[in-house]
Amino acid sequence: MDPTYSGSNVLYVKGAPEGILERCSHILLPDGTSEPLTPESRKAIQDKVFELAEQALRTLALAARFDLKDFDLHDYTGPSHKGHALLSDP
């Protein structure tokens, strides 16, 4: 993860922390640095989400992918792009 990435496309997602955490390899810290997401840090995040849920508070996780070339999504051209169909509302 590189917040200074200067490429043209970045993929941002939001969703349930459980679903986002299982797909992430790094965590962005409040000071802007990133570090690997360890089993211990995953557990700390899950514990905090559970604690907030006990207070009837809903949490959302945010994630970003900066290099999309491996996924062939770096050339987004609008509604005709193959990734766009995944975003359509049935």
mmCIF file of N, CA and C in Angstrom:
data_model
loop_
_atom_site.group_PDB
_atom_site.id
_atom_site.type_symbol
_atom_site.label_atom_id
_atom_site.label_comp_id
_atom_site.label_asym_id
_atom_site.label_seq_id
_atom_site.Cartn_x
_atom_site.Cartn_y
_atom_site.Cartn_z
ATOM 1 N N MET A 1 0.853 -1.171 0.000
ATOM 2 C CA MET A 1 0.000 0.000 0.000
ATOM 3 C C MET A 1 0.896 1.230 0.000
ATOM 4 N N ASP A 2 0.604 2.147 -0.892
ATOM 5 C CA ASP A 2 1.451 3.332 -1.005
ATOM 6 C C ASP A 2 0.586 4.570 -1.191
ATOM 7 N N PRO A 3 0.311 5.319 -0.113
ATOM 8 C CA PRO A 3 -0.532 6.507 -0.225
ATOM 9 C C PRO A 3 0.049 7.599 -1.111
ATOM 10 N N THR A 4 1.318 7.499 -1.463
ATOM 11 C CA THR A 4 1.919 8.489 -2.350
ATOM 12 C C THR A 4 1.854 8.057 -3.808
ATOM 13 N N TYR A 5 1.168 6.956 -4.085
ATOM 14 C CA TYR A 5 1.057 6.420 -5.440
ATOM 15 C C TYR A 5 0.561 7.506 -6.390
ATOM 16 N N SER A 6 1.231 7.653 -7.516
ATOM 17 C CA SER A 6 0.869 8.718 -8.451
ATOM 18 C C SER A 6 0.221 8.176 -9.723
ATOM 19 N N GLY A 7 -0.217 6.923 -9.707
ATOM 20 C CA GLY A 7 -0.904 6.357 -10.868
ATOM 21 C C GLY A 7 -2.254 6.998 -11.065
ATOM 22 N N SER A 8 -2.901 6.665 -12.148
ATOM 23 C CA SER A 8 -4.145 7.350 -12.484
ATOM 24 C C SER A 8 -5.370 6.790 -11.783
ATOM 25 N N ASN A 9 -5.399 5.518 -11.450
ATOM 26 C CA ASN A 9 -6.595 4.936 -10.845
ATOM 27 C C ASN A 9 -6.284 4.319 -9.498
ATOM 28 N N VAL A 10 -7.186 4.531 -8.563
ATOM 29 C CA VAL A 10 -7.103 3.928 -7.240
ATOM 30 C C VAL A 10 -8.470 3.328 -6.953
ATOM 31 N N LEU A 11 -8.486 2.124 -6.412
ATOM 32 C CA LEU A 11 -9.729 1.467 -6.056
ATOM 33 C C LEU A 11 -9.993 1.691 -4.574
ATOM 34 N N TYR A 12 -11.119 2.311 -4.246
ATOM 35 C CA TYR A 12 -11.525 2.525 -2.864
ATOM 36 C C TYR A 12 -12.753 1.674 -2.597
ATOM 37 N N VAL A 13 -12.796 1.030 -1.443
ATOM 38 C CA VAL A 13 -13.961 0.236 -1.062
ATOM 39 C C VAL A 13 -14.336 0.543 0.373
ATOM 40 N N LYS A 14 -15.600 0.333 0.678
ATOM 41 C CA LYS A 14 -16.073 0.434 2.058
ATOM 42 C C LYS A 14 -17.019 -0.730 2.275
ATOM 43 N N GLY A 15 -17.115 -1.155 3.500
ATOM 44 C CA GLY A 15 -18.009 -2.266 3.783
ATOM 45 C C GLY A 15 -17.857 -2.766 5.200
ATOM 46 N N ALA A 16 -18.446 -3.920 5.430
ATOM 47 C CA ALA A 16 -18.364 -4.534 6.753
ATOM 48 C C ALA A 16 -16.911 -4.836 7.087
ATOM 49 N N PRO A 17 -16.484 -4.496 8.288
ATOM 50 C CA PRO A 17 -15.091 -4.722 8.657
ATOM 51 C C PRO A 17 -14.632 -6.171 8.460
ATOM 52 N N GLU A 18 -15.511 -7.134 8.714
ATOM 53 C CA GLU A 18 -15.132 -8.536 8.570
ATOM 54 C C GLU A 18 -14.727 -8.841 7.126
ATOM 55 N N GLY A 19 -15.493 -8.355 6.180
ATOM 56 C CA GLY A 19 -15.208 -8.608 4.767
ATOM 57 C C GLY A 19 -13.988 -7.861 4.269
ATOM 58 N N ILE A 20 -13.805 -6.650 4.731
ATOM 59 C CA ILE A 20 -12.654 -5.853 4.298
ATOM 60 C C ILE A 20 -11.367 -6.398 4.915
ATOM 61 N N LEU A 21 -11.394 -6.700 6.207
ATOM 62 C CA LEU A 21 -10.185 -7.172 6.890
ATOM 63 C C LEU A 21 -9.618 -8.447 6.282
ATOM 64 N N GLU A 22 -10.490 -9.352 5.870
ATOM 65 C CA GLU A 22 -9.985 -10.620 5.324
ATOM 66 C C GLU A 22 -9.294 -10.435 3.977
ATOM 67 N N ARG A 23 -9.485 -9.296 3.350
ATOM 68 C CA ARG A 23 -8.868 -9.026 2.048
ATOM 69 C C ARG A 23 -7.665 -8.083 2.120
ATOM 70 N N CYS A 24 -7.375 -7.560 3.298
ATOM 71 C CA CYS A 24 -6.299 -6.572 3.439
ATOM 72 C C CYS A 24 -5.005 -7.200 3.940
ATOM 73 N N SER A 25 -3.900 -6.602 3.515
ATOM 74 C CA SER A 25 -2.590 -7.068 3.962
ATOM 75 C C SER A 25 -1.855 -6.008 4.793
ATOM 76 N N HIS A 26 -2.310 -4.753 4.726
ATOM 77 C CA HIS A 26 -1.663 -3.659 5.452
ATOM 78 C C HIS A 26 -2.716 -2.771 6.096
ATOM 79 N N ILE A 27 -2.258 -1.988 7.059
ATOM 80 C CA ILE A 27 -3.146 -1.034 7.719
ATOM 81 C C ILE A 27 -2.506 0.349 7.637
ATOM 82 N N LEU A 28 -3.322 1.342 7.344
ATOM 83 C CA LEU A 28 -2.855 2.726 7.290
ATOM 84 C C LEU A 28 -3.044 3.341 8.668
ATOM 85 N N LEU A 29 -1.964 3.822 9.234
ATOM 86 C CA LEU A 29 -1.984 4.385 10.584
ATOM 87 C C LEU A 29 -2.345 5.867 10.553
ATOM 88 N N PRO A 30 -2.782 6.423 11.682
ATOM 89 C CA PRO A 30 -3.176 7.834 11.714
ATOM 90 C C PRO A 30 -2.096 8.810 11.253
ATOM 91 N N ASP A 31 -0.828 8.423 11.379
ATOM 92 C CA ASP A 31 0.238 9.335 10.944
ATOM 93 C C ASP A 31 0.550 9.219 9.449
ATOM 94 N N GLY A 32 -0.221 8.392 8.723
ATOM 95 C CA GLY A 32 -0.037 8.262 7.283
ATOM 96 C C GLY A 32 0.890 7.152 6.854
ATOM 97 N N THR A 33 1.543 6.498 7.795
ATOM 98 C CA THR A 33 2.401 5.364 7.452
ATOM 99 C C THR A 33 1.558 4.098 7.402
ATOM 100 N N SER A 34 2.096 3.069 6.764
ATOM 101 C CA SER A 34 1.387 1.792 6.743
ATOM 102 C C SER A 34 2.297 0.711 7.287
ATOM 103 N N GLU A 35 1.665 -0.338 7.794
ATOM 104 C CA GLU A 35 2.415 -1.475 8.289
ATOM 105 C C GLU A 35 1.615 -2.737 7.992
ATOM 106 N N PRO A 36 2.289 -3.886 7.962
ATOM 107 C CA PRO A 36 1.561 -5.129 7.687
ATOM 108 C C PRO A 36 0.467 -5.362 8.730
ATOM 109 N N LEU A 37 -0.622 -5.910 8.277
ATOM 110 C CA LEU A 37 -1.735 -6.240 9.155
ATOM 111 C C LEU A 37 -1.462 -7.625 9.732
ATOM 112 N N THR A 38 -1.089 -7.681 10.984
ATOM 113 C CA THR A 38 -0.724 -8.931 11.647
ATOM 114 C C THR A 38 -1.965 -9.584 12.256
ATOM 115 N N PRO A 39 -1.860 -10.847 12.618
ATOM 116 C CA PRO A 39 -2.987 -11.481 13.316
ATOM 117 C C PRO A 39 -3.381 -10.721 14.591
ATOM 118 N N GLU A 40 -2.394 -10.171 15.275
ATOM 119 C CA GLU A 40 -2.689 -9.423 16.496
ATOM 120 C C GLU A 40 -3.445 -8.123 16.202
ATOM 121 N N SER A 41 -3.038 -7.415 15.137
ATOM 122 C CA SER A 41 -3.734 -6.168 14.806
ATOM 123 C C SER A 41 -5.129 -6.461 14.258
ATOM 124 N N ARG A 42 -5.284 -7.550 13.514
ATOM 125 C CA ARG A 42 -6.632 -7.951 13.057
ATOM 126 C C ARG A 42 -7.540 -8.205 14.254
ATOM 127 N N LYS A 43 -7.012 -8.941 15.235
ATOM 128 C CA LYS A 43 -7.795 -9.261 16.434
ATOM 129 C C LYS A 43 -8.160 -7.994 17.196
ATOM 130 N N ALA A 44 -7.236 -7.042 17.306
ATOM 131 C CA ALA A 44 -7.520 -5.782 17.999
ATOM 132 C C ALA A 44 -8.639 -5.019 17.294
ATOM 133 N N ILE A 45 -8.604 -5.012 15.967
ATOM 134 C CA ILE A 45 -9.659 -4.323 15.194
ATOM 135 C C ILE A 45 -10.987 -5.033 15.383
ATOM 136 N N GLN A 46 -10.983 -6.358 15.289
ATOM 137 C CA GLN A 46 -12.220 -7.121 15.466
ATOM 138 C C GLN A 46 -12.795 -6.920 16.867
ATOM 139 N N ASP A 47 -11.930 -6.877 17.869
ATOM 140 C CA ASP A 47 -12.396 -6.641 19.240
ATOM 141 C C ASP A 47 -13.041 -5.264 19.374
ATOM 142 N N LYS A 48 -12.456 -4.260 18.743
ATOM 143 C CA LYS A 48 -13.010 -2.899 18.805
ATOM 144 C C LYS A 48 -14.364 -2.836 18.083
ATOM 145 N N VAL A 49 -14.465 -3.502 16.938
ATOM 146 C CA VAL A 49 -15.735 -3.542 16.204
ATOM 147 C C VAL A 49 -16.810 -4.193 17.068
ATOM 148 N N PHE A 50 -16.470 -5.286 17.737
ATOM 149 C CA PHE A 50 -17.410 -5.974 18.616
ATOM 150 C C PHE A 50 -17.822 -5.079 19.784
ATOM 151 N N GLU A 51 -16.843 -4.388 20.357
ATOM 152 C CA GLU A 51 -17.122 -3.476 21.465
ATOM 153 C C GLU A 51 -18.105 -2.378 21.038
ATOM 154 N N LEU A 52 -17.897 -1.822 19.854
ATOM 155 C CA LEU A 52 -18.800 -0.785 19.350
ATOM 156 C C LEU A 52 -20.180 -1.355 19.048
ATOM 157 N N ALA A 53 -20.228 -2.587 18.529
ATOM 158 C CA ALA A 53 -21.512 -3.226 18.236
ATOM 159 C C ALA A 53 -22.318 -3.440 19.510
ATOM 160 N N GLU A 54 -21.644 -3.737 20.612
ATOM 161 C CA GLU A 54 -22.341 -3.897 21.889
ATOM 162 C C GLU A 54 -22.994 -2.591 22.350
ATOM 163 N N GLN A 55 -22.519 -1.476 21.834
ATOM 164 C CA GLN A 55 -23.091 -0.166 22.154
ATOM 165 C C GLN A 55 -24.079 0.273 21.072
ATOM 166 N N ALA A 56 -24.471 -0.666 20.230
ATOM 167 C CA ALA A 56 -25.402 -0.416 19.125
ATOM 168 C C ALA A 56 -24.825 0.559 18.096
ATOM 169 N N LEU A 57 -23.506 0.545 17.925
ATOM 170 C CA LEU A 57 -22.850 1.390 16.939
ATOM 171 C C LEU A 57 -22.391 0.532 15.770
ATOM 172 N N ARG A 58 -22.675 0.994 14.596
ATOM 173 C CA ARG A 58 -22.287 0.275 13.382
ATOM 174 C C ARG A 58 -20.941 0.809 12.907
ATOM 175 N N THR A 59 -20.098 -0.072 12.424
ATOM 176 C CA THR A 59 -18.803 0.350 11.905
ATOM 177 C C THR A 59 -18.690 0.000 10.431
ATOM 178 N N LEU A 60 -17.920 0.797 9.728
ATOM 179 C CA LEU A 60 -17.578 0.533 8.335
ATOM 180 C C LEU A 60 -16.067 0.542 8.216
ATOM 181 N N ALA A 61 -15.559 -0.324 7.382
ATOM 182 C CA ALA A 61 -14.126 -0.335 7.096
ATOM 183 C C ALA A 61 -13.918 0.304 5.728
ATOM 184 N N LEU A 62 -12.790 0.966 5.575
ATOM 185 C CA LEU A 62 -12.404 1.573 4.305
ATOM 186 C C LEU A 62 -11.089 0.961 3.872
ATOM 187 N N ALA A 63 -10.937 0.748 2.576
ATOM 188 C CA ALA A 63 -9.686 0.193 2.053
ATOM 189 C C ALA A 63 -9.390 0.823 0.699
ATOM 190 N N ALA A 64 -8.119 0.787 0.322
ATOM 191 C CA ALA A 64 -7.693 1.328 -0.971
ATOM 192 C C ALA A 64 -6.680 0.376 -1.590
ATOM 193 N N ARG A 65 -6.756 0.256 -2.897
ATOM 194 C CA ARG A 65 -5.760 -0.509 -3.672
ATOM 195 C C ARG A 65 -5.170 0.466 -4.668
ATOM 196 N N PHE A 66 -3.845 0.651 -4.611
ATOM 197 C CA PHE A 66 -3.205 1.683 -5.414
ATOM 198 C C PHE A 66 -2.667 1.208 -6.750
ATOM 199 N N ASP A 67 -2.337 -0.053 -6.884
ATOM 200 C CA ASP A 67 -1.792 -0.552 -8.145
ATOM 201 C C ASP A 67 -2.757 -1.581 -8.716
ATOM 202 N N LEU A 68 -3.477 -1.193 -9.752
ATOM 203 C CA LEU A 68 -4.521 -2.049 -10.309
ATOM 204 C C LEU A 68 -4.085 -2.823 -11.542
ATOM 205 N N LYS A 69 -2.850 -2.686 -11.953
ATOM 206 C CA LYS A 69 -2.403 -3.351 -13.174
ATOM 207 C C LYS A 69 -2.561 -4.863 -13.110
ATOM 208 N N ASP A 70 -2.299 -5.485 -11.965
ATOM 209 C CA ASP A 70 -2.419 -6.934 -11.831
ATOM 210 C C ASP A 70 -3.857 -7.409 -12.010
ATOM 211 N N PHE A 71 -4.821 -6.521 -11.829
ATOM 212 C CA PHE A 71 -6.227 -6.882 -11.939
ATOM 213 C C PHE A 71 -6.835 -6.445 -13.262
ATOM 214 N N ASP A 72 -6.030 -5.873 -14.129
ATOM 215 C CA ASP A 72 -6.480 -5.373 -15.425
ATOM 216 C C ASP A 72 -7.629 -4.380 -15.266
ATOM 217 N N LEU A 73 -7.540 -3.550 -14.226
ATOM 218 C CA LEU A 73 -8.546 -2.515 -13.987
ATOM 219 C C LEU A 73 -7.935 -1.123 -14.055
ATOM 220 N N HIS A 74 -6.714 -1.024 -14.545
ATOM 221 C CA HIS A 74 -6.007 0.258 -14.572
ATOM 222 C C HIS A 74 -6.434 1.153 -15.730
ATOM 223 N N ASP A 75 -7.248 0.635 -16.625
ATOM 224 C CA ASP A 75 -7.615 1.390 -17.824
ATOM 225 C C ASP A 75 -9.112 1.694 -17.863
ATOM 226 N N TYR A 76 -9.659 2.128 -16.743
ATOM 227 C CA TYR A 76 -11.098 2.389 -16.653
ATOM 228 C C TYR A 76 -11.534 3.399 -17.707
ATOM 229 N N THR A 77 -12.558 3.038 -18.459
ATOM 230 C CA THR A 77 -13.031 3.888 -19.551
ATOM 231 C C THR A 77 -14.506 4.259 -19.421
ATOM 232 N N GLY A 78 -15.123 3.951 -18.307
ATOM 233 C CA GLY A 78 -16.520 4.304 -18.125
ATOM 234 C C GLY A 78 -17.421 3.080 -18.115
ATOM 235 N N PRO A 79 -18.714 3.275 -18.390
ATOM 236 C CA PRO A 79 -19.689 2.193 -18.269
ATOM 237 C C PRO A 79 -19.400 0.947 -19.106
ATOM 238 N N SER A 80 -18.615 1.051 -20.144
ATOM 239 C CA SER A 80 -18.328 -0.130 -20.954
ATOM 240 C C SER A 80 -17.211 -0.993 -20.361
ATOM 241 N N HIS A 81 -16.519 -0.501 -19.338
ATOM 242 C CA HIS A 81 -15.420 -1.246 -18.719
ATOM 243 C C HIS A 81 -15.967 -2.442 -17.941
ATOM 244 N N LYS A 82 -15.230 -3.555 -17.964
ATOM 245 C CA LYS A 82 -15.710 -4.783 -17.325
ATOM 246 C C LYS A 82 -15.925 -4.631 -15.818
ATOM 247 N N GLY A 83 -15.180 -3.778 -15.154
ATOM 248 C CA GLY A 83 -15.362 -3.557 -13.724
ATOM 249 C C GLY A 83 -16.614 -2.770 -13.403
ATOM 250 N N HIS A 84 -17.103 -2.012 -14.336
ATOM 251 C CA HIS A 84 -18.283 -1.168 -14.104
ATOM 252 C C HIS A 84 -19.531 -2.020 -13.883
ATOM 253 N N ALA A 85 -19.642 -3.121 -14.581
ATOM 254 C CA ALA A 85 -20.818 -3.979 -14.452
ATOM 255 C C ALA A 85 -20.958 -4.502 -13.028
ATOM 256 N N LEU A 86 -19.864 -4.666 -12.319
ATOM 257 C CA LEU A 86 -19.923 -5.138 -10.942
ATOM 258 C C LEU A 86 -20.523 -4.097 -10.013
ATOM 259 N N LEU A 87 -20.564 -2.846 -10.443
ATOM 260 C CA LEU A 87 -21.081 -1.787 -9.608
ATOM 261 C C LEU A 87 -22.551 -1.460 -9.882
ATOM 262 N N SER A 88 -23.116 -2.087 -10.889
ATOM 263 C CA SER A 88 -24.486 -1.750 -11.270
ATOM 264 C C SER A 88 -25.475 -2.203 -10.214
ATOM 265 N N ASP A 89 -26.543 -1.464 -10.076
ATOM 266 C CA ASP A 89 -27.580 -1.760 -9.100
ATOM 267 C C ASP A 89 -28.697 -2.514 -9.820
ATOM 268 N N PRO A 90 -28.932 -3.755 -9.417
ATOM 269 C CA PRO A 90 -29.950 -4.564 -10.116
ATOM 270 C C PRO A 90 -31.271 -3.991 -9.958
#
